[in-house]
Tab-separated table of C-alpha atoms in Angstrom:
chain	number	residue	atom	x	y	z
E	1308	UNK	CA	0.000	0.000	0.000
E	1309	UNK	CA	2.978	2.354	0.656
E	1310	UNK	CA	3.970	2.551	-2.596
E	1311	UNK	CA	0.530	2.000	-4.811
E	1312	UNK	CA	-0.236	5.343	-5.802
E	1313	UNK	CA	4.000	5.785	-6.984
E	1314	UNK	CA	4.096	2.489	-8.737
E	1315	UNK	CA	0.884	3.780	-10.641
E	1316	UNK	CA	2.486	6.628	-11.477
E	1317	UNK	CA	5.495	5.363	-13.072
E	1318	UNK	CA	4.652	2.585	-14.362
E	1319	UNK	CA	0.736	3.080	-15.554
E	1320	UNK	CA	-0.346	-0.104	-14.088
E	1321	UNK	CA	-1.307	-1.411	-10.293
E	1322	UNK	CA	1.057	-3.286	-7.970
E	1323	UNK	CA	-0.622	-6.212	-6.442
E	1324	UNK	CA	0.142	-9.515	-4.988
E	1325	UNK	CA	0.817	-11.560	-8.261
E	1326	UNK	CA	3.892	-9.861	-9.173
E	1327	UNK	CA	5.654	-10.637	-5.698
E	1328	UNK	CA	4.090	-13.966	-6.156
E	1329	UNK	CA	5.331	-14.584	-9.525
E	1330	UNK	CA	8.883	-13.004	-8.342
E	1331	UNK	CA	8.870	-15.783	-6.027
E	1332	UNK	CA	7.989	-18.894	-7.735
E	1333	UNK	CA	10.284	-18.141	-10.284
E	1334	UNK	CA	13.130	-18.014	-7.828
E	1335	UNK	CA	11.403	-20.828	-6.025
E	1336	UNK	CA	11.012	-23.034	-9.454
E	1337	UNK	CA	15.026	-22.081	-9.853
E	1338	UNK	CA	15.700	-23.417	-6.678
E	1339	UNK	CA	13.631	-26.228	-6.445
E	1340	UNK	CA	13.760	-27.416	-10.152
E	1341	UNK	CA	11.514	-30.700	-9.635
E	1342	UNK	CA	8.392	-28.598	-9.344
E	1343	UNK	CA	9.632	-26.993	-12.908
E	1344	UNK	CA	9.808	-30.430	-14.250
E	1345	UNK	CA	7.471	-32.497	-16.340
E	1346	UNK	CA	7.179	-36.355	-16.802
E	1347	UNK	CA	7.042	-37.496	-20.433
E	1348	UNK	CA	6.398	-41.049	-20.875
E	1349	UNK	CA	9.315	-42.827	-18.919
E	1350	UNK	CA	11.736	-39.335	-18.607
E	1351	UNK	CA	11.553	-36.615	-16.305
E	1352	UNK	CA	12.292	-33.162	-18.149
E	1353	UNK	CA	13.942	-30.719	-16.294
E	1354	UNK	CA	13.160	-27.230	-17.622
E	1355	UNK	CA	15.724	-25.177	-18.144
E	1356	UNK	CA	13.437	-21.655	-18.155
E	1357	UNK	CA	10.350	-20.377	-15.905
E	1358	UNK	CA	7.434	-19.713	-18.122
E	1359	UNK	CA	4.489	-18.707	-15.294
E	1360	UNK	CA	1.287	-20.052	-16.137
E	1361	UNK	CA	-1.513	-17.452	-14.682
E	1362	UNK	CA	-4.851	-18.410	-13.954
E	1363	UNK	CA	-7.341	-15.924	-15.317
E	1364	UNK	CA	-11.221	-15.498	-15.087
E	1365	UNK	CA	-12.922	-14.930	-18.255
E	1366	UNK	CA	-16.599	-14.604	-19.338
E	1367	UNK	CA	-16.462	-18.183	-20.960
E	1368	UNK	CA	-14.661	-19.684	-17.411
E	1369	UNK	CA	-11.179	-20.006	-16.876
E	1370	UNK	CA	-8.133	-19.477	-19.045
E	1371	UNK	CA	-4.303	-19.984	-18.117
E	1372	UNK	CA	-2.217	-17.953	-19.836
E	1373	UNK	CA	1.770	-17.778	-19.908
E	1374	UNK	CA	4.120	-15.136	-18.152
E	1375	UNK	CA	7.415	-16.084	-20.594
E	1376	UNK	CA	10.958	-15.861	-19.046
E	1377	UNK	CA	9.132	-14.770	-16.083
E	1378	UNK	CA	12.342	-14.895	-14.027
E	1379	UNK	CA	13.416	-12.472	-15.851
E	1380	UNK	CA	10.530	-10.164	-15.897
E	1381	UNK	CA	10.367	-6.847	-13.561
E	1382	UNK	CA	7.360	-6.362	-11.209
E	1383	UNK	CA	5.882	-3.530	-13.905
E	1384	UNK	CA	6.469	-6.163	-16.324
E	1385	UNK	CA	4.478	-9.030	-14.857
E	1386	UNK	CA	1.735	-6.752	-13.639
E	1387	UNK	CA	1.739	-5.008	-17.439
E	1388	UNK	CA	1.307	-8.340	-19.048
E	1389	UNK	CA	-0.789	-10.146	-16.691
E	1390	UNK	CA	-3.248	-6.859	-17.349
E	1391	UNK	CA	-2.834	-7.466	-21.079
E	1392	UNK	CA	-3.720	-11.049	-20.934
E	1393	UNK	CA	-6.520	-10.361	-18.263
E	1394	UNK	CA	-7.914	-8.136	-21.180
E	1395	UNK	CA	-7.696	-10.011	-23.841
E	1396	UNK	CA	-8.948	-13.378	-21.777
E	1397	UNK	CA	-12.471	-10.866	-20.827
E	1398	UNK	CA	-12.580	-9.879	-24.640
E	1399	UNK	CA	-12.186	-13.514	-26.073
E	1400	UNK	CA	-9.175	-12.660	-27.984
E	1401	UNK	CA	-6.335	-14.825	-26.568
E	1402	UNK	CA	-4.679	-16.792	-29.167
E	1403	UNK	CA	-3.450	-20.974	-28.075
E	1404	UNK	CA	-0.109	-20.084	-28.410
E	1405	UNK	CA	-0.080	-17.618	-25.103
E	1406	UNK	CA	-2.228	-19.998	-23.520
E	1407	UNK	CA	0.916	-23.554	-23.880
E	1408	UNK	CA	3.830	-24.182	-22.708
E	1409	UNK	CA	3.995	-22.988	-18.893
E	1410	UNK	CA	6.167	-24.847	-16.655
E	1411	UNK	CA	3.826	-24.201	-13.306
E	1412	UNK	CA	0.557	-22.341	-12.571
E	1413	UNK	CA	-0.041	-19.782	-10.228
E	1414	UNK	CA	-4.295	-19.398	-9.601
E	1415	UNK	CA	-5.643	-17.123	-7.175
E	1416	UNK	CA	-9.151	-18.251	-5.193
E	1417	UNK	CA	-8.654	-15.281	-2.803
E	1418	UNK	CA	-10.316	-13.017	-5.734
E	1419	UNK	CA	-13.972	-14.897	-5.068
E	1420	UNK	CA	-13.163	-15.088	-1.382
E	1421	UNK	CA	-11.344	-18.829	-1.066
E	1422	UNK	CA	-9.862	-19.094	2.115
E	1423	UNK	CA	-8.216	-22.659	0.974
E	1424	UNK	CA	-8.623	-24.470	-1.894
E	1425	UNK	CA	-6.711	-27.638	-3.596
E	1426	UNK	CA	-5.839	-26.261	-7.046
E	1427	UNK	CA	-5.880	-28.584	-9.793
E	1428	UNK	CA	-2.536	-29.711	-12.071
E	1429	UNK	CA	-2.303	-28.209	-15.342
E	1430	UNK	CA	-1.035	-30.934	-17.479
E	1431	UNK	CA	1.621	-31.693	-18.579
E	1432	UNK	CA	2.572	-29.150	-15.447
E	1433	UNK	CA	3.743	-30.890	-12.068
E	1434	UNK	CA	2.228	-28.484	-9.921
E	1435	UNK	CA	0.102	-25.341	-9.033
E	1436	UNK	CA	0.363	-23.165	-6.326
E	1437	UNK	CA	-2.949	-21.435	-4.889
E	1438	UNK	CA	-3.354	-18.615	-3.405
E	1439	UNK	CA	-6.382	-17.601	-0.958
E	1440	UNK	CA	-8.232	-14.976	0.716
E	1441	UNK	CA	-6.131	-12.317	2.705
E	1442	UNK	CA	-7.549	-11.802	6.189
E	1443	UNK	CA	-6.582	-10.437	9.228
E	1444	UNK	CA	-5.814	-13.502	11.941
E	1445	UNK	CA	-4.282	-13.479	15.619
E	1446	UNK	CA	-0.728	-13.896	15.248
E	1447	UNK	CA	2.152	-13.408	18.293
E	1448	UNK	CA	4.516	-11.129	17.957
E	1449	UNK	CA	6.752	-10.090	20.174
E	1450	UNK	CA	4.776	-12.323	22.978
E	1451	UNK	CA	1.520	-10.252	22.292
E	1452	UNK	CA	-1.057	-11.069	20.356
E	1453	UNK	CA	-1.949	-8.765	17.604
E	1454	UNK	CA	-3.626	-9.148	14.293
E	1455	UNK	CA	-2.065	-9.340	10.862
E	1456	UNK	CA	-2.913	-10.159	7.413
E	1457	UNK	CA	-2.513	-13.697	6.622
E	1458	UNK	CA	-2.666	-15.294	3.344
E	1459	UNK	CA	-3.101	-19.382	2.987
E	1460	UNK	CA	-1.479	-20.528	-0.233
E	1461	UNK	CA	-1.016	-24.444	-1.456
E	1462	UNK	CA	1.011	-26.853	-3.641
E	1463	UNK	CA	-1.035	-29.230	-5.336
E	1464	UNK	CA	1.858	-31.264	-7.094
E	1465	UNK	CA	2.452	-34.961	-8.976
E	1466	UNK	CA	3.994	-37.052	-6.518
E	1467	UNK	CA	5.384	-39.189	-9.144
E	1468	UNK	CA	7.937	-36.045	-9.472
E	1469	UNK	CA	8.106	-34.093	-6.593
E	1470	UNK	CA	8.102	-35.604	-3.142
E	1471	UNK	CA	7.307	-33.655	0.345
E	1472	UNK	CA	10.284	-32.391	1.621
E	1473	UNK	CA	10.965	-30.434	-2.298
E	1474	UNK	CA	6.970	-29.345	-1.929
E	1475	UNK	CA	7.748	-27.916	1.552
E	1476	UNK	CA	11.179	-26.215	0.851
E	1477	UNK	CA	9.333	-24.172	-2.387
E	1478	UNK	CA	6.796	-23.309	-0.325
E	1479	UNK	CA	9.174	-22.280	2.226
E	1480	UNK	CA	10.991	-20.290	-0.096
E	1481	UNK	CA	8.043	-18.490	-1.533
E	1482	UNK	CA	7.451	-17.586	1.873
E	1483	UNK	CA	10.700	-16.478	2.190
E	1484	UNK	CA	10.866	-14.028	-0.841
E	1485	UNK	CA	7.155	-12.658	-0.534
């Protein structure tokens, strides 16, 4: 919130959570680069670039488009495009080709309210993180209780590829960089 009306300013477009949430998968997926992978037939595919899948709501249900090199994309950049493909997902103009290819999904329930959820795998993806509702819980700090905003988030991911204690350390990680 500090810097909302500035970012607006310079860069024409809202700062919200995705951006720090993309930031941080991508480092995440870099880090952790079984939940980047795929499984094709007997071989596991280690991907070798972050391309963000970003779930999307659209008048004709949802629609995942693709956040390319997002590793390498500022936090103007990934809000610009994500606004880009938000608009053309509400006007019915996104082409196939900037829907394939991500490596992971990112979806975010919190828009309609979810306060947890068990996203569902975008093949041939290994996982999806979620992210919920942002609400204001009792938390300890400093041995008092006070409130603070407190997102939920999950990895639904193929345990065929990615076992517990890589799901934990991404999410620990995205926790981390966020």
């Amino acid at each position: 919130k500090k810097y909302k009306d500035e970012f607006i300013e310079e860069h024409g477009v809202k700062l919200g959570f995705m951006s720090a949430f993309v930031k941080a998968a991508a480092d995440a997926l870099q880090k952790v680069p079984a939940v980047n992978a795929v499984i094709d037939g007997d071989d596991i595919v280690y991907k070798d670039y972050v391309d963000i899948s970003i779930a999307v709501a659209s008048p004709k249900g949802l629609v995942v488009p693709v956040l390319r090199d997002a590793d390498k994309m500022s936090f103007a950049g990934i809000e610009k495009t994500i606004s880009m493909l938000g608009q053309k997902a509400r006007d019915g103009t996104m082409s196939i080709d900037e829907m394939a290819g991500g490596t992971f999904t990112i979806t975010n329930g919190g828009v309609f309210g979810s306060l947890l959820s068990t996203p569902i795998i975008n093949p041939p993806q290994s996982a999806v993180l979620g992210m919920h509702a942002t609400n204001m819980r009792p938390m300890v700090v400093d041995g008092e209780i006070k409130a603070r905003p407190m997102m939920y988030v999950a990895l639904t991911y193929d345990h065929r590829l990615i076992d517990g204690r890589e799901a934990v350390t991404f999410l620990k990680r995205i926790k981390e960089v966020v």
